[in-house]
Short mmCIF file of C-alpha atoms in Angstrom, two decimals:
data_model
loop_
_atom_site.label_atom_id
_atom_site.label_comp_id
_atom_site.label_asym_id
_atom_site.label_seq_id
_atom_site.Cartn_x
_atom_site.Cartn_y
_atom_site.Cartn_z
CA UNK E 16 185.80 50.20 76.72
CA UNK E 17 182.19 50.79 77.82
CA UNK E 18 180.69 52.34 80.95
CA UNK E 19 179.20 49.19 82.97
CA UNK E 20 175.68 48.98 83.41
CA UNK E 21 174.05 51.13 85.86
CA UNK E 22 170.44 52.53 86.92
CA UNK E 23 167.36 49.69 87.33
CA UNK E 24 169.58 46.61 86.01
CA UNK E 25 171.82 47.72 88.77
CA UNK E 26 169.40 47.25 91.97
CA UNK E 27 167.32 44.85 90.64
CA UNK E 28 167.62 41.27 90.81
CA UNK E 29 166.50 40.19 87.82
CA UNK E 30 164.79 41.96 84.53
CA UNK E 31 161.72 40.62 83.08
CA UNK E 32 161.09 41.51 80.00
CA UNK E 33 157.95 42.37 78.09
CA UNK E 34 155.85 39.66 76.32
CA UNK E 35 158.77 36.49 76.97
CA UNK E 36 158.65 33.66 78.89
CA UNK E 37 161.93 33.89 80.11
CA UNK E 38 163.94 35.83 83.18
CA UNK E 39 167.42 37.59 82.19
CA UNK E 40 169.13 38.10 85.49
CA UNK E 41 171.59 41.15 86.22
CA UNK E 42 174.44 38.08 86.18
CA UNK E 43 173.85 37.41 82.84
CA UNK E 44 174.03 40.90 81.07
CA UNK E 45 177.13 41.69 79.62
CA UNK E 46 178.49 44.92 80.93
CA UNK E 47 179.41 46.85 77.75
CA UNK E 48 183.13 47.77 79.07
CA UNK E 49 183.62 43.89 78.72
CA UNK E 50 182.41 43.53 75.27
CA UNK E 51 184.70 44.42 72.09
CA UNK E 52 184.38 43.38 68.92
CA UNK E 53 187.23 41.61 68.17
CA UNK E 54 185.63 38.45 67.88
CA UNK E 55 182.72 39.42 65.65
CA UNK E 56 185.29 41.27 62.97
CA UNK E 57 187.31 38.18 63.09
CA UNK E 58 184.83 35.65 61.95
CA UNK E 59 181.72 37.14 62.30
CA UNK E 60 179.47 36.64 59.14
CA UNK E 61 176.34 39.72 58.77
CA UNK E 62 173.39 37.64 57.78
CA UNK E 63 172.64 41.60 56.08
CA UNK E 64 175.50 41.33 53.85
CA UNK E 65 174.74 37.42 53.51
CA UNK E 66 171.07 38.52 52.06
CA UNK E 67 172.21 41.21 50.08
CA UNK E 68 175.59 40.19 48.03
CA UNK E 69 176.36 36.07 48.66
CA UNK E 70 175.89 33.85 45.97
CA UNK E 71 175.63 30.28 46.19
CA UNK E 72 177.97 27.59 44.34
CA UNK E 73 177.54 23.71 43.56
CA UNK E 74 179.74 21.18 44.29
CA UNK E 75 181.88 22.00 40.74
CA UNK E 76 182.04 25.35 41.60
CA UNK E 77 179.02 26.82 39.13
CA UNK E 78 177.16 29.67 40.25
CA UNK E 79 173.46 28.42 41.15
CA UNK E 80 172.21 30.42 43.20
CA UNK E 81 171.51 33.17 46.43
CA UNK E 82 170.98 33.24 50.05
CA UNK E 83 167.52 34.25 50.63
CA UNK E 84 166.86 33.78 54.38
CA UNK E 85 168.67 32.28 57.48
CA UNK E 86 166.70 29.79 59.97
CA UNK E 87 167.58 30.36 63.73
CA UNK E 88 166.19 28.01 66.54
CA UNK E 89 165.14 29.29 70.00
CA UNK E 90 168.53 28.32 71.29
CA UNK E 91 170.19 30.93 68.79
CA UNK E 92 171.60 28.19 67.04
CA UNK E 93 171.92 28.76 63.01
CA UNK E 94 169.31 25.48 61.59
CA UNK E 95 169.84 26.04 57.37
CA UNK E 96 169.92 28.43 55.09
CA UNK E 97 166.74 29.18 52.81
CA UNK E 98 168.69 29.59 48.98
CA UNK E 99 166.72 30.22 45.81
CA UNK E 100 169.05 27.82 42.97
CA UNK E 101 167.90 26.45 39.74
CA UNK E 102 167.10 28.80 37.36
CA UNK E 103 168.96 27.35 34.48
CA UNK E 104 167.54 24.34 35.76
CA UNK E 105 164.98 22.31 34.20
CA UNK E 106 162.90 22.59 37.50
CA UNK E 107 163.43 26.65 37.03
CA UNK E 108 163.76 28.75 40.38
CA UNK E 109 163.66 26.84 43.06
CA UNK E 110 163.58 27.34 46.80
CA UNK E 111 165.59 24.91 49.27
CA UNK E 112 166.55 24.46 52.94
CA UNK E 113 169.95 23.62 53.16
CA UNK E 114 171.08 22.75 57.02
CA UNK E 115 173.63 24.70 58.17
CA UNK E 116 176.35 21.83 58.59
CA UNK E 117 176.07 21.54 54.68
CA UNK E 118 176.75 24.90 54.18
CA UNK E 119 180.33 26.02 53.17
CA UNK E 120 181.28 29.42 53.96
CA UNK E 121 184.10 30.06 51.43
CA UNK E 122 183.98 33.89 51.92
CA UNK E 123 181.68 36.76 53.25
CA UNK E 124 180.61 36.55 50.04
CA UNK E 125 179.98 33.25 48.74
CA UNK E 126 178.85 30.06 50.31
CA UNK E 127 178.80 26.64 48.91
CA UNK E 128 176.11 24.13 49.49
CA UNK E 129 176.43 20.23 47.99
CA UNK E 130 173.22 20.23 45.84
CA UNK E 131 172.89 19.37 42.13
CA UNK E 132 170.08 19.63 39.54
CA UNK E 133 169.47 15.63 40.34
CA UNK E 134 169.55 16.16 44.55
CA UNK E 135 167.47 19.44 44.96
CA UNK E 136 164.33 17.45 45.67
CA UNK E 137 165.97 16.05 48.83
CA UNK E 138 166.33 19.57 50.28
CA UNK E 139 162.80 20.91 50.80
CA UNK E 140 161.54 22.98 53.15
CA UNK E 141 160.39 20.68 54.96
CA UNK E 142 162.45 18.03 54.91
CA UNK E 143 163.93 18.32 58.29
CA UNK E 144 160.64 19.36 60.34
CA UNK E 145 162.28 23.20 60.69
CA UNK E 146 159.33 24.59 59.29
CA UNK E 147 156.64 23.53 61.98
CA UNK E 148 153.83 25.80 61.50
CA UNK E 149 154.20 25.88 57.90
CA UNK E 150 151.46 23.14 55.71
CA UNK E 151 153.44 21.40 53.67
CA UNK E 152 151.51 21.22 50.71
CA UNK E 153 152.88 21.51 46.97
CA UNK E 154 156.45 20.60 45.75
CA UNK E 155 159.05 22.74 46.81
CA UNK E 156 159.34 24.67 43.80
CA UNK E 157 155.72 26.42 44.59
CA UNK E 158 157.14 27.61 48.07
CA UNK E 159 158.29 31.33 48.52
CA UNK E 160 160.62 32.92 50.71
CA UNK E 161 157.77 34.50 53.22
CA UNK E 162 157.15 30.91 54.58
CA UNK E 163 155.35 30.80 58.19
CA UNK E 164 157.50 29.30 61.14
CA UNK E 165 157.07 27.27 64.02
CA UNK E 166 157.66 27.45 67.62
CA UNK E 167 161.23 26.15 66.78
CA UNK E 168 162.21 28.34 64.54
CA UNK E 169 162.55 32.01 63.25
CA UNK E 170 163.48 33.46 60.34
CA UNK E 171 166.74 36.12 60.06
CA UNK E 172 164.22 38.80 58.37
CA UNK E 173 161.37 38.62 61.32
CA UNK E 174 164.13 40.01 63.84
CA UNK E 175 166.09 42.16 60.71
CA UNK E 176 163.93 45.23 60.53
CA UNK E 177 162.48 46.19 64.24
CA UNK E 178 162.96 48.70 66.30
CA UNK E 179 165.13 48.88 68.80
CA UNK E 180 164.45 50.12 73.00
CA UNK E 181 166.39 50.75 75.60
CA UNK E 182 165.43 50.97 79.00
CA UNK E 183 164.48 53.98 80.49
CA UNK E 184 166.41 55.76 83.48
CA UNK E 185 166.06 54.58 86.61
CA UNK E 186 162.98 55.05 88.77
CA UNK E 187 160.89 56.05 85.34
CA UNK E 188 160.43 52.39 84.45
CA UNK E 189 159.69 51.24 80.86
CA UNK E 190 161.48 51.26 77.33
CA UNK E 191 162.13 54.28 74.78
CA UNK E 192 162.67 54.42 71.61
CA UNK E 193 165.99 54.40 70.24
CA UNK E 194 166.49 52.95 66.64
CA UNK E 195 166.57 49.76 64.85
CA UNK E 196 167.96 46.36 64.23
CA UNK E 197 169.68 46.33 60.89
CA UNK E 198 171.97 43.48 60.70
CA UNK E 199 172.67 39.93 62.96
CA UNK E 200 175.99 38.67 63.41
CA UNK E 201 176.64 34.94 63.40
CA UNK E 202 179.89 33.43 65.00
CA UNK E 203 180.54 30.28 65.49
CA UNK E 204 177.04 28.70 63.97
CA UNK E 205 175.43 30.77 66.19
CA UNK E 206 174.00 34.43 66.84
CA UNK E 207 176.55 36.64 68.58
CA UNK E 208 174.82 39.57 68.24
CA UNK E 209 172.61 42.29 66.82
CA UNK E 210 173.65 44.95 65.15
CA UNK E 211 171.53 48.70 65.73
CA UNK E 212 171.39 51.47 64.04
CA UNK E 213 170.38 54.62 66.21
CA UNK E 214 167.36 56.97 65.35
CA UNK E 215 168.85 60.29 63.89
CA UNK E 216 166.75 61.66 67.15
CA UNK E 217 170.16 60.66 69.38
CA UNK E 218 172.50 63.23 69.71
CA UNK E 219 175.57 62.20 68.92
CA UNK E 220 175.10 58.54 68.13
CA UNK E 221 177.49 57.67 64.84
CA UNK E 222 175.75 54.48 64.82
CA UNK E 223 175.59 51.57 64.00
CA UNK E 224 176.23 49.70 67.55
CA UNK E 225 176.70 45.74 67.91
CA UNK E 226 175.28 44.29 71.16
CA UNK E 227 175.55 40.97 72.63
CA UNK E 228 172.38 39.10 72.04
CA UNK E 229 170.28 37.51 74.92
CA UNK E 230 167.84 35.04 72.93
CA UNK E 231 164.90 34.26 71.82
CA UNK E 232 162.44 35.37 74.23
CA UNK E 233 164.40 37.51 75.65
CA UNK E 234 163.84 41.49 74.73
CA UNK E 235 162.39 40.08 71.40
CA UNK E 236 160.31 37.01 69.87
CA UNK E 237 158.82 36.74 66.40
CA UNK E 238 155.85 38.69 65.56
CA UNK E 239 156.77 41.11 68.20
CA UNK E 240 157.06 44.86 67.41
CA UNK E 241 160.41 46.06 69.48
CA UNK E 242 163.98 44.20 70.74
CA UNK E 243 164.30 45.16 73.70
CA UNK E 244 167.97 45.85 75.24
CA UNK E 245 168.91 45.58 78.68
CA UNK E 246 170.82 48.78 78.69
CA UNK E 247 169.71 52.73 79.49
CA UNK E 248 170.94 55.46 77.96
CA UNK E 249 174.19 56.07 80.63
CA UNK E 250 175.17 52.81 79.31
CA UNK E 251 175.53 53.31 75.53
CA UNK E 252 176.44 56.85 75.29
CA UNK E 253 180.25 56.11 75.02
CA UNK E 254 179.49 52.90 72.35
CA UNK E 255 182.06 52.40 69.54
CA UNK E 256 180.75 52.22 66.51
CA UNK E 257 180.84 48.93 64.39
CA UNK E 258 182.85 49.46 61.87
CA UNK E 259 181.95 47.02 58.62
CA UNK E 260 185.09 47.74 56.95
CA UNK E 261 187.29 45.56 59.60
CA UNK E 262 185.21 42.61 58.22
CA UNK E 263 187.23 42.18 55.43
CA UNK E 264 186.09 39.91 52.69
CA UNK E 265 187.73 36.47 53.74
CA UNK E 266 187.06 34.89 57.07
#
């Protein structure tokens, strides 16, 4: 549906992007007249629309909670949740890592996650060594959402946020600025790609655009300012905008 990419990524041999340790090669970039997003509106989830309207249920069904983060490994692989449950609880509000193979997704709305008044001291934080970098000092409950992550991990909200490049046209080298990442979709326990909203500065763009992400360390890492996408303008002109409303509400 999309013009195939063209310019630098198509003479060069491979495309080395700033501040990563890692090569993406021309073979491995997805030519945007190959990607559709039938997939994604089939069982996508937005980790946006996760943040902003989930809530999270028990195992009886009782309200206890929300979805306040989403841990990612390097691999792109979903780790947990981060939920904030518990305040009718005796404990009060209470923030827990849940892994991600506990977690129920009952609708694009609502998860469900196994843990009780008398278990939520078996999910904390740190439990599961996700948190690396983070000390883990105090119980659980004294932990907020804007925890520090390791080399393993990254939060849903460090990538959520940035700006967004693309590649200059060929022979001018470089990366301009063209908008920024508002959403992540998962598919499949796993990120399928990143969802960017053009600056009002593009002429025409109707915004916003999903496209295929390429991994940690690849266009982006934590802590870094820009993603970087392996596309030039020729190549996204013609995008088809995502379109939110083909979600639905049940997966």
């Amino acid at each position: 549906m999309l013009t195939r990419i063209l310019g630098g990524l198509a003479a060069a041999t491979a495309l080395t992007l700033p501040a990563t340790a890692q090569t993406l090669t021309t073979e491995n970039v997805i030519a945007l007249d190959d990607w559709n997003y039938d997939e994604l509106y089939a069982n996508g989830l937005s980790v946006d629309q996760m943040l902003d309207d989930a809530d999270v249920f028990g195992p009886t069904g009782e309200e206890i909670g929300t979805v306040e983060n989403v841990l990612i490994g390097t691999d792109g692989r979903v780790l947990s949740i981060i939920a904030q449950v518990g305040g009718f609880w005796d404990i009060g509000d209470t923030h827990i890592n849940v892994p991600w193979d506990q977690v129920q997704v009952t609708s694009r709305e609502a998860v469900a996650i196994p843990v009780t008044e008398d278990t939520v001291e078996d999910y904390s934080l740190y439990a599961d060594d996700l948190v690396t970098a983070a000390e883990a000092t105090g119980a659980v409950e004294e932990v907020d959402d804007d925890l520090a992550t390791g080399p393993r991990v990254w939060r849903a909200t460090e990538l959520i946020g940035d700006y967004a490049r693309l590649r200059e046209d060929e022979g001018v080298g470089g990366y301009a600025n063209y908008g920024y990442v508002n959403d992540i979709i998962i598919r499949d326990g796993e990120v399928a790609a990143v969802i960017v909203e053009p600056d009002v500065g593009w002429a025409g763009a109707r915004g916003p655009y999903a496209y295929p992400y390429y991994g940690y360390g690849v266009g982006w890492q934590p802590g870094t300012a820009y993603y970087d996408l392996p596309y030039g303008r020729g190549d996204v002109e013609n995008m088809e905008a995502f379109d939110y409303d083909r979600f639905g509400n049940e997966l």
